Protein backbone atom coordinates (compact mmCIF):
# COMPACT_ATOMS: atom_id res chain seq x y z
CA UNK A 1 0.00 0.00 0.00
CA UNK A 2 1.05 3.58 -0.63
CA UNK A 3 2.29 5.53 2.43
CA UNK A 4 -0.34 8.23 1.77
CA UNK A 5 -3.07 5.62 2.47
CA UNK A 6 -1.80 4.89 6.00
CA UNK A 7 -4.04 6.16 8.81
CA UNK A 8 -4.23 5.76 12.58
CA UNK A 9 -4.77 2.10 13.65
CA UNK A 10 -3.43 0.70 10.35
CA UNK A 11 -1.44 -2.50 10.96
CA UNK A 12 1.92 -2.65 9.13
CA UNK A 13 4.68 -5.25 8.83
CA UNK A 14 8.08 -3.62 9.39
CA UNK A 15 11.32 -5.61 9.62
CA UNK A 16 9.34 -8.82 10.13
CA UNK A 17 7.28 -7.53 13.08
CA UNK A 18 3.69 -6.25 13.15
CA UNK A 19 3.14 -2.62 14.19
CA UNK A 20 0.04 -0.50 14.70
CA UNK A 21 0.14 3.14 13.59
CA UNK A 22 -0.66 5.40 16.54
CA UNK A 23 -0.03 8.75 14.85
CA UNK A 24 0.62 10.02 11.32
CA UNK A 25 2.24 13.43 10.79
CA UNK A 26 2.38 14.87 7.28
CA UNK A 27 4.99 17.52 6.48
CA UNK A 28 5.29 19.25 3.10
CA UNK A 29 8.61 21.08 2.93
CA UNK A 30 9.13 23.99 0.53
CA UNK A 31 11.36 21.83 -1.65
CA UNK A 32 11.40 18.11 -2.23
CA UNK A 33 8.94 15.33 -1.53
CA UNK A 34 6.41 15.29 1.29
CA UNK A 35 7.39 13.49 4.49
CA UNK A 36 5.24 11.14 6.59
CA UNK A 37 6.35 10.61 10.21
CA UNK A 38 4.72 7.56 11.76
CA UNK A 39 4.55 6.80 15.48
CA UNK A 40 4.20 3.04 15.78
CA UNK A 41 3.73 0.44 18.52
CA UNK A 42 5.08 -3.09 18.14
CA UNK A 43 2.17 -5.50 18.57
CA UNK A 44 4.37 -8.26 20.00
CA UNK A 45 6.26 -6.40 22.73
CA UNK A 46 4.51 -3.00 22.98
CA UNK A 47 7.67 -0.99 22.25
CA UNK A 48 7.22 2.40 20.55
CA UNK A 49 9.05 3.39 17.39
CA UNK A 50 9.13 6.37 15.00
CA UNK A 51 9.80 5.98 11.28
CA UNK A 52 9.94 8.57 8.51
CA UNK A 53 8.77 7.87 4.95
CA UNK A 54 8.66 9.98 1.80
CA UNK A 55 5.62 10.32 -0.42
CA UNK A 56 5.51 7.51 -2.96
CA UNK A 57 7.07 4.96 -0.58
CA UNK A 58 5.26 1.65 -0.19
CA UNK A 59 4.59 -0.26 3.04
CA UNK A 60 3.27 -3.76 3.75
CA UNK A 61 -0.09 -4.01 5.47
CA UNK A 62 -0.65 -6.92 7.90
CA UNK A 63 -3.70 -9.13 7.47
CA UNK A 64 -5.28 -9.87 10.85
CA UNK A 65 -8.53 -11.46 11.97
CA UNK A 66 -10.72 -10.14 14.76
CA UNK A 67 -12.48 -12.25 17.40
CA UNK A 68 -14.74 -11.10 20.22
CA UNK A 69 -13.48 -12.18 23.62
CA UNK A 70 -14.54 -11.48 27.17
CA UNK A 71 -12.06 -10.18 29.74
CA UNK A 72 -12.07 -12.51 32.75
CA UNK A 73 -9.27 -11.44 35.13
CA UNK A 74 -5.67 -10.33 35.53
CA UNK A 75 -3.09 -12.84 36.76
CA UNK A 76 0.53 -11.91 37.41
CA UNK A 77 1.95 -10.40 34.22
CA UNK A 78 -0.97 -11.56 32.06
CA UNK A 79 -4.64 -10.93 31.36
CA UNK A 80 -7.02 -13.83 30.76
CA UNK A 81 -9.67 -13.62 28.01
CA UNK A 82 -12.32 -16.12 26.94
CA UNK A 83 -13.34 -16.62 23.28
CA UNK A 84 -17.10 -15.96 23.05
CA UNK A 85 -17.59 -18.70 20.43
CA UNK A 86 -15.35 -21.58 21.56
CA UNK A 87 -15.12 -20.68 25.29
CA UNK A 88 -11.34 -21.28 25.17
CA UNK A 89 -9.24 -19.16 27.51
CA UNK A 90 -6.28 -17.17 26.17
CA UNK A 91 -3.64 -15.18 28.05
CA UNK A 92 -2.20 -11.89 26.84
CA UNK A 93 0.93 -10.24 28.20
CA UNK A 94 0.22 -7.01 30.10
CA UNK A 95 2.76 -5.13 27.94
CA UNK A 96 0.62 -5.74 24.84
CA UNK A 97 -2.29 -3.78 26.31
CA UNK A 98 -0.15 -1.17 28.03
CA UNK A 99 -1.77 1.89 29.59
CA UNK A 100 -5.19 1.01 28.14
CA UNK A 101 -5.48 -1.75 30.76
CA UNK A 102 -6.87 0.68 33.34
CA UNK A 103 -10.17 0.58 31.42
CA UNK A 104 -10.47 -3.23 31.47
CA UNK A 105 -13.39 -4.27 33.65
CA UNK A 106 -14.16 -7.91 34.34
CA UNK A 107 -16.83 -9.16 31.94
CA UNK A 108 -16.28 -6.52 29.24
CA UNK A 109 -16.24 -7.77 25.63
CA UNK A 110 -13.27 -6.69 23.50
CA UNK A 111 -12.13 -7.28 19.92
CA UNK A 112 -8.92 -9.32 19.89
CA UNK A 113 -6.69 -9.22 16.80
CA UNK A 114 -5.04 -12.48 15.79
CA UNK A 115 -2.22 -12.98 13.27
CA UNK A 116 -0.99 -16.48 12.40
CA UNK A 117 -2.78 -17.92 15.45
CA UNK A 118 -1.16 -15.48 17.88
CA UNK A 119 -2.98 -12.68 19.72
CA UNK A 120 -1.29 -9.44 18.77
CA UNK A 121 -3.62 -6.69 20.01
CA UNK A 122 -6.73 -5.95 22.02
CA UNK A 123 -9.20 -3.25 20.90
CA UNK A 124 -11.21 -1.95 23.82
CA UNK A 125 -14.75 -0.66 23.31
CA UNK A 126 -14.78 3.09 22.55
CA UNK A 127 -16.68 3.80 25.77
CA UNK A 128 -16.88 1.97 29.11
CA UNK A 129 -19.05 2.64 32.14
CA UNK A 130 -17.13 2.56 35.41
CA UNK A 131 -18.07 3.36 39.00
CA UNK A 132 -16.33 6.16 40.91
CA UNK A 133 -14.47 4.59 43.85
CA UNK A 134 -12.82 7.68 45.34
CA UNK A 135 -13.68 11.33 44.88
CA UNK A 136 -12.32 14.50 46.42
CA UNK A 137 -14.85 16.42 48.49
CA UNK A 138 -16.08 19.67 46.91
CA UNK A 139 -17.45 22.68 48.72
CA UNK A 140 -20.55 24.64 47.73
CA UNK A 141 -18.47 27.38 46.08
CA UNK A 142 -16.63 24.83 43.93
CA UNK A 143 -19.78 24.24 41.85
CA UNK A 144 -20.01 27.90 40.80
CA UNK A 145 -17.15 27.50 38.35
CA UNK A 146 -16.70 24.73 35.78
CA UNK A 147 -13.59 23.27 37.38
CA UNK A 148 -12.70 19.61 37.21
CA UNK A 149 -11.55 17.28 39.95
CA UNK A 150 -9.75 13.95 39.74
CA UNK A 151 -11.56 10.75 40.73
CA UNK A 152 -10.38 7.16 41.01
CA UNK A 153 -12.52 4.57 39.22
CA UNK A 154 -13.21 0.93 40.17
CA UNK A 155 -10.41 -0.26 37.86
CA UNK A 156 -7.82 2.12 39.37
CA UNK A 157 -7.93 4.63 36.51
CA UNK A 158 -7.90 8.34 37.40
CA UNK A 159 -10.06 10.67 35.32
CA UNK A 160 -10.87 14.39 35.45
CA UNK A 161 -14.62 14.94 36.01
CA UNK A 162 -16.98 17.85 36.77
CA UNK A 163 -17.39 18.78 40.44
CA UNK A 164 -20.91 17.28 40.72
CA UNK A 165 -19.64 13.69 40.22
CA UNK A 166 -19.34 11.87 43.55
CA UNK A 167 -18.42 8.46 44.96
CA UNK A 168 -20.79 5.73 43.79
CA UNK A 169 -21.69 7.48 40.52
CA UNK A 170 -21.27 5.52 37.30
CA UNK A 171 -19.62 7.50 34.51
CA UNK A 172 -18.94 6.88 30.83
CA UNK A 173 -15.27 7.16 29.87
CA UNK A 174 -13.78 7.40 26.36
CA UNK A 175 -11.09 4.67 26.28
CA UNK A 176 -9.28 6.27 23.33
CA UNK A 177 -8.55 9.51 25.19
CA UNK A 178 -9.14 8.52 28.82
CA UNK A 179 -11.59 11.38 29.33
CA UNK A 180 -14.95 11.74 31.05
CA UNK A 181 -18.00 11.74 28.73
CA UNK A 182 -21.08 11.77 30.99
CA UNK A 183 -22.59 10.55 34.25
CA UNK A 184 -24.85 7.57 33.53
CA UNK A 185 -26.21 6.77 36.99
CA UNK A 186 -25.30 5.60 40.45
CA UNK A 187 -24.13 2.21 41.71
CA UNK A 188 -26.37 0.74 44.35
PDB file of C-alpha atoms in Angstrom:
ATOM      1  CA  UNK A   1       0.000   0.000   0.000  1.00  0.00           C
ATOM      2  CA  UNK A   2       1.048   3.576  -0.633  1.00  0.00           C
ATOM      3  CA  UNK A   3       2.295   5.529   2.430  1.00  0.00           C
ATOM      4  CA  UNK A   4      -0.336   8.233   1.771  1.00  0.00           C
ATOM      5  CA  UNK A   5      -3.074   5.621   2.470  1.00  0.00           C
ATOM      6  CA  UNK A   6      -1.799   4.892   5.998  1.00  0.00           C
ATOM      7  CA  UNK A   7      -4.044   6.157   8.813  1.00  0.00           C
ATOM      8  CA  UNK A   8      -4.225   5.762  12.578  1.00  0.00           C
ATOM      9  CA  UNK A   9      -4.769   2.103  13.645  1.00  0.00           C
ATOM     10  CA  UNK A  10      -3.434   0.698  10.352  1.00  0.00           C
ATOM     11  CA  UNK A  11      -1.444  -2.505  10.964  1.00  0.00           C
ATOM     12  CA  UNK A  12       1.919  -2.650   9.133  1.00  0.00           C
ATOM     13  CA  UNK A  13       4.678  -5.254   8.835  1.00  0.00           C
ATOM     14  CA  UNK A  14       8.076  -3.619   9.387  1.00  0.00           C
ATOM     15  CA  UNK A  15      11.318  -5.607   9.620  1.00  0.00           C
ATOM     16  CA  UNK A  16       9.338  -8.820  10.126  1.00  0.00           C
ATOM     17  CA  UNK A  17       7.281  -7.528  13.078  1.00  0.00           C
ATOM     18  CA  UNK A  18       3.688  -6.249  13.147  1.00  0.00           C
ATOM     19  CA  UNK A  19       3.143  -2.624  14.191  1.00  0.00           C
ATOM     20  CA  UNK A  20       0.043  -0.498  14.695  1.00  0.00           C
ATOM     21  CA  UNK A  21       0.143   3.143  13.591  1.00  0.00           C
ATOM     22  CA  UNK A  22      -0.660   5.397  16.542  1.00  0.00           C
ATOM     23  CA  UNK A  23      -0.030   8.746  14.847  1.00  0.00           C
ATOM     24  CA  UNK A  24       0.615  10.020  11.322  1.00  0.00           C
ATOM     25  CA  UNK A  25       2.241  13.431  10.794  1.00  0.00           C
ATOM     26  CA  UNK A  26       2.377  14.872   7.282  1.00  0.00           C
ATOM     27  CA  UNK A  27       4.989  17.523   6.479  1.00  0.00           C
ATOM     28  CA  UNK A  28       5.289  19.253   3.101  1.00  0.00           C
ATOM     29  CA  UNK A  29       8.612  21.077   2.934  1.00  0.00           C
ATOM     30  CA  UNK A  30       9.128  23.986   0.529  1.00  0.00           C
ATOM     31  CA  UNK A  31      11.365  21.832  -1.651  1.00  0.00           C
ATOM     32  CA  UNK A  32      11.397  18.108  -2.229  1.00  0.00           C
ATOM     33  CA  UNK A  33       8.940  15.331  -1.529  1.00  0.00           C
ATOM     34  CA  UNK A  34       6.412  15.290   1.287  1.00  0.00           C
ATOM     35  CA  UNK A  35       7.394  13.493   4.494  1.00  0.00           C
ATOM     36  CA  UNK A  36       5.242  11.142   6.590  1.00  0.00           C
ATOM     37  CA  UNK A  37       6.347  10.608  10.205  1.00  0.00           C
ATOM     38  CA  UNK A  38       4.724   7.555  11.765  1.00  0.00           C
ATOM     39  CA  UNK A  39       4.555   6.802  15.482  1.00  0.00           C
ATOM     40  CA  UNK A  40       4.199   3.040  15.777  1.00  0.00           C
ATOM     41  CA  UNK A  41       3.733   0.439  18.519  1.00  0.00           C
ATOM     42  CA  UNK A  42       5.081  -3.087  18.140  1.00  0.00           C
ATOM     43  CA  UNK A  43       2.167  -5.495  18.573  1.00  0.00           C
ATOM     44  CA  UNK A  44       4.373  -8.257  20.005  1.00  0.00           C
ATOM     45  CA  UNK A  45       6.263  -6.404  22.733  1.00  0.00           C
ATOM     46  CA  UNK A  46       4.512  -3.003  22.985  1.00  0.00           C
ATOM     47  CA  UNK A  47       7.669  -0.989  22.249  1.00  0.00           C
ATOM     48  CA  UNK A  48       7.223   2.396  20.549  1.00  0.00           C
ATOM     49  CA  UNK A  49       9.048   3.395  17.389  1.00  0.00           C
ATOM     50  CA  UNK A  50       9.131   6.366  14.995  1.00  0.00           C
ATOM     51  CA  UNK A  51       9.805   5.981  11.279  1.00  0.00           C
ATOM     52  CA  UNK A  52       9.945   8.571   8.510  1.00  0.00           C
ATOM     53  CA  UNK A  53       8.769   7.866   4.953  1.00  0.00           C
ATOM     54  CA  UNK A  54       8.665   9.983   1.797  1.00  0.00           C
ATOM     55  CA  UNK A  55       5.616  10.325  -0.422  1.00  0.00           C
ATOM     56  CA  UNK A  56       5.510   7.512  -2.960  1.00  0.00           C
ATOM     57  CA  UNK A  57       7.072   4.963  -0.576  1.00  0.00           C
ATOM     58  CA  UNK A  58       5.262   1.651  -0.193  1.00  0.00           C
ATOM     59  CA  UNK A  59       4.586  -0.256   3.037  1.00  0.00           C
ATOM     60  CA  UNK A  60       3.271  -3.757   3.747  1.00  0.00           C
ATOM     61  CA  UNK A  61      -0.092  -4.009   5.472  1.00  0.00           C
ATOM     62  CA  UNK A  62      -0.647  -6.915   7.901  1.00  0.00           C
ATOM     63  CA  UNK A  63      -3.699  -9.127   7.474  1.00  0.00           C
ATOM     64  CA  UNK A  64      -5.277  -9.869  10.849  1.00  0.00           C
ATOM     65  CA  UNK A  65      -8.533 -11.460  11.973  1.00  0.00           C
ATOM     66  CA  UNK A  66     -10.717 -10.137  14.761  1.00  0.00           C
ATOM     67  CA  UNK A  67     -12.479 -12.246  17.404  1.00  0.00           C
ATOM     68  CA  UNK A  68     -14.741 -11.104  20.217  1.00  0.00           C
ATOM     69  CA  UNK A  69     -13.483 -12.176  23.622  1.00  0.00           C
ATOM     70  CA  UNK A  70     -14.541 -11.479  27.174  1.00  0.00           C
ATOM     71  CA  UNK A  71     -12.061 -10.176  29.738  1.00  0.00           C
ATOM     72  CA  UNK A  72     -12.068 -12.514  32.746  1.00  0.00           C
ATOM     73  CA  UNK A  73      -9.272 -11.438  35.133  1.00  0.00           C
ATOM     74  CA  UNK A  74      -5.666 -10.325  35.532  1.00  0.00           C
ATOM     75  CA  UNK A  75      -3.090 -12.843  36.760  1.00  0.00           C
ATOM     76  CA  UNK A  76       0.531 -11.910  37.410  1.00  0.00           C
ATOM     77  CA  UNK A  77       1.947 -10.396  34.220  1.00  0.00           C
ATOM     78  CA  UNK A  78      -0.967 -11.557  32.064  1.00  0.00           C
ATOM     79  CA  UNK A  79      -4.642 -10.926  31.360  1.00  0.00           C
ATOM     80  CA  UNK A  80      -7.016 -13.835  30.757  1.00  0.00           C
ATOM     81  CA  UNK A  81      -9.669 -13.623  28.014  1.00  0.00           C
ATOM     82  CA  UNK A  82     -12.322 -16.124  26.937  1.00  0.00           C
ATOM     83  CA  UNK A  83     -13.343 -16.624  23.285  1.00  0.00           C
ATOM     84  CA  UNK A  84     -17.105 -15.960  23.052  1.00  0.00           C
ATOM     85  CA  UNK A  85     -17.588 -18.698  20.427  1.00  0.00           C
ATOM     86  CA  UNK A  86     -15.352 -21.581  21.560  1.00  0.00           C
ATOM     87  CA  UNK A  87     -15.123 -20.682  25.293  1.00  0.00           C
ATOM     88  CA  UNK A  88     -11.340 -21.279  25.170  1.00  0.00           C
ATOM     89  CA  UNK A  89      -9.237 -19.163  27.511  1.00  0.00           C
ATOM     90  CA  UNK A  90      -6.276 -17.168  26.174  1.00  0.00           C
ATOM     91  CA  UNK A  91      -3.635 -15.178  28.053  1.00  0.00           C
ATOM     92  CA  UNK A  92      -2.203 -11.891  26.844  1.00  0.00           C
ATOM     93  CA  UNK A  93       0.928 -10.240  28.197  1.00  0.00           C
ATOM     94  CA  UNK A  94       0.225  -7.010  30.103  1.00  0.00           C
ATOM     95  CA  UNK A  95       2.761  -5.130  27.940  1.00  0.00           C
ATOM     96  CA  UNK A  96       0.616  -5.738  24.843  1.00  0.00           C
ATOM     97  CA  UNK A  97      -2.291  -3.776  26.309  1.00  0.00           C
ATOM     98  CA  UNK A  98      -0.148  -1.167  28.032  1.00  0.00           C
ATOM     99  CA  UNK A  99      -1.772   1.893  29.591  1.00  0.00           C
ATOM    100  CA  UNK A 100      -5.194   1.011  28.139  1.00  0.00           C
ATOM    101  CA  UNK A 101      -5.476  -1.755  30.762  1.00  0.00           C
ATOM    102  CA  UNK A 102      -6.868   0.684  33.339  1.00  0.00           C
ATOM    103  CA  UNK A 103     -10.166   0.582  31.417  1.00  0.00           C
ATOM    104  CA  UNK A 104     -10.468  -3.226  31.472  1.00  0.00           C
ATOM    105  CA  UNK A 105     -13.388  -4.270  33.648  1.00  0.00           C
ATOM    106  CA  UNK A 106     -14.165  -7.910  34.344  1.00  0.00           C
ATOM    107  CA  UNK A 107     -16.830  -9.157  31.940  1.00  0.00           C
ATOM    108  CA  UNK A 108     -16.283  -6.518  29.239  1.00  0.00           C
ATOM    109  CA  UNK A 109     -16.235  -7.772  25.634  1.00  0.00           C
ATOM    110  CA  UNK A 110     -13.269  -6.687  23.504  1.00  0.00           C
ATOM    111  CA  UNK A 111     -12.126  -7.279  19.919  1.00  0.00           C
ATOM    112  CA  UNK A 112      -8.917  -9.324  19.890  1.00  0.00           C
ATOM    113  CA  UNK A 113      -6.692  -9.215  16.799  1.00  0.00           C
ATOM    114  CA  UNK A 114      -5.044 -12.481  15.785  1.00  0.00           C
ATOM    115  CA  UNK A 115      -2.225 -12.976  13.274  1.00  0.00           C
ATOM    116  CA  UNK A 116      -0.995 -16.477  12.398  1.00  0.00           C
ATOM    117  CA  UNK A 117      -2.779 -17.924  15.450  1.00  0.00           C
ATOM    118  CA  UNK A 118      -1.159 -15.483  17.876  1.00  0.00           C
ATOM    119  CA  UNK A 119      -2.981 -12.677  19.717  1.00  0.00           C
ATOM    120  CA  UNK A 120      -1.292  -9.436  18.767  1.00  0.00           C
ATOM    121  CA  UNK A 121      -3.617  -6.688  20.010  1.00  0.00           C
ATOM    122  CA  UNK A 122      -6.735  -5.947  22.018  1.00  0.00           C
ATOM    123  CA  UNK A 123      -9.199  -3.254  20.901  1.00  0.00           C
ATOM    124  CA  UNK A 124     -11.213  -1.952  23.820  1.00  0.00           C
ATOM    125  CA  UNK A 125     -14.754  -0.661  23.310  1.00  0.00           C
ATOM    126  CA  UNK A 126     -14.782   3.091  22.555  1.00  0.00           C
ATOM    127  CA  UNK A 127     -16.683   3.802  25.769  1.00  0.00           C
ATOM    128  CA  UNK A 128     -16.880   1.974  29.111  1.00  0.00           C
ATOM    129  CA  UNK A 129     -19.047   2.640  32.139  1.00  0.00           C
ATOM    130  CA  UNK A 130     -17.132   2.559  35.413  1.00  0.00           C
ATOM    131  CA  UNK A 131     -18.071   3.364  39.000  1.00  0.00           C
ATOM    132  CA  UNK A 132     -16.329   6.161  40.912  1.00  0.00           C
ATOM    133  CA  UNK A 133     -14.471   4.592  43.848  1.00  0.00           C
ATOM    134  CA  UNK A 134     -12.816   7.677  45.344  1.00  0.00           C
ATOM    135  CA  UNK A 135     -13.681  11.327  44.877  1.00  0.00           C
ATOM    136  CA  UNK A 136     -12.324  14.496  46.417  1.00  0.00           C
ATOM    137  CA  UNK A 137     -14.850  16.422  48.493  1.00  0.00           C
ATOM    138  CA  UNK A 138     -16.079  19.665  46.906  1.00  0.00           C
ATOM    139  CA  UNK A 139     -17.446  22.681  48.721  1.00  0.00           C
ATOM    140  CA  UNK A 140     -20.550  24.641  47.732  1.00  0.00           C
ATOM    141  CA  UNK A 141     -18.471  27.376  46.084  1.00  0.00           C
ATOM    142  CA  UNK A 142     -16.629  24.826  43.929  1.00  0.00           C
ATOM    143  CA  UNK A 143     -19.776  24.242  41.853  1.00  0.00           C
ATOM    144  CA  UNK A 144     -20.013  27.904  40.803  1.00  0.00           C
ATOM    145  CA  UNK A 145     -17.147  27.499  38.345  1.00  0.00           C
ATOM    146  CA  UNK A 146     -16.701  24.730  35.784  1.00  0.00           C
ATOM    147  CA  UNK A 147     -13.592  23.266  37.377  1.00  0.00           C
ATOM    148  CA  UNK A 148     -12.702  19.613  37.215  1.00  0.00           C
ATOM    149  CA  UNK A 149     -11.545  17.284  39.950  1.00  0.00           C
ATOM    150  CA  UNK A 150      -9.749  13.952  39.739  1.00  0.00           C
ATOM    151  CA  UNK A 151     -11.556  10.754  40.729  1.00  0.00           C
ATOM    152  CA  UNK A 152     -10.381   7.155  41.006  1.00  0.00           C
ATOM    153  CA  UNK A 153     -12.517   4.570  39.222  1.00  0.00           C
ATOM    154  CA  UNK A 154     -13.210   0.934  40.168  1.00  0.00           C
ATOM    155  CA  UNK A 155     -10.408  -0.263  37.862  1.00  0.00           C
ATOM    156  CA  UNK A 156      -7.824   2.119  39.372  1.00  0.00           C
ATOM    157  CA  UNK A 157      -7.932   4.635  36.509  1.00  0.00           C
ATOM    158  CA  UNK A 158      -7.896   8.338  37.400  1.00  0.00           C
ATOM    159  CA  UNK A 159     -10.055  10.674  35.325  1.00  0.00           C
ATOM    160  CA  UNK A 160     -10.871  14.390  35.451  1.00  0.00           C
ATOM    161  CA  UNK A 161     -14.624  14.937  36.011  1.00  0.00           C
ATOM    162  CA  UNK A 162     -16.977  17.855  36.774  1.00  0.00           C
ATOM    163  CA  UNK A 163     -17.385  18.784  40.437  1.00  0.00           C
ATOM    164  CA  UNK A 164     -20.913  17.285  40.718  1.00  0.00           C
ATOM    165  CA  UNK A 165     -19.642  13.695  40.220  1.00  0.00           C
ATOM    166  CA  UNK A 166     -19.338  11.871  43.554  1.00  0.00           C
ATOM    167  CA  UNK A 167     -18.417   8.456  44.960  1.00  0.00           C
ATOM    168  CA  UNK A 168     -20.790   5.727  43.792  1.00  0.00           C
ATOM    169  CA  UNK A 169     -21.685   7.483  40.518  1.00  0.00           C
ATOM    170  CA  UNK A 170     -21.272   5.519  37.299  1.00  0.00           C
ATOM    171  CA  UNK A 171     -19.615   7.502  34.511  1.00  0.00           C
ATOM    172  CA  UNK A 172     -18.944   6.878  30.832  1.00  0.00           C
ATOM    173  CA  UNK A 173     -15.265   7.161  29.866  1.00  0.00           C
ATOM    174  CA  UNK A 174     -13.778   7.403  26.358  1.00  0.00           C
ATOM    175  CA  UNK A 175     -11.091   4.666  26.279  1.00  0.00           C
ATOM    176  CA  UNK A 176      -9.276   6.267  23.330  1.00  0.00           C
ATOM    177  CA  UNK A 177      -8.547   9.514  25.189  1.00  0.00           C
ATOM    178  CA  UNK A 178      -9.140   8.519  28.819  1.00  0.00           C
ATOM    179  CA  UNK A 179     -11.592  11.383  29.330  1.00  0.00           C
ATOM    180  CA  UNK A 180     -14.954  11.744  31.051  1.00  0.00           C
ATOM    181  CA  UNK A 181     -17.997  11.743  28.731  1.00  0.00           C
ATOM    182  CA  UNK A 182     -21.076  11.771  30.993  1.00  0.00           C
ATOM    183  CA  UNK A 183     -22.585  10.550  34.246  1.00  0.00           C
ATOM    184  CA  UNK A 184     -24.846   7.567  33.528  1.00  0.00           C
ATOM    185  CA  UNK A 185     -26.213   6.774  36.986  1.00  0.00           C
ATOM    186  CA  UNK A 186     -25.304   5.597  40.452  1.00  0.00           C
ATOM    187  CA  UNK A 187     -24.132   2.214  41.710  1.00  0.00           C
ATOM    188  CA  UNK A 188     -26.375   0.743  44.354  1.00  0.00           C
TER     189      UNK A 188
END
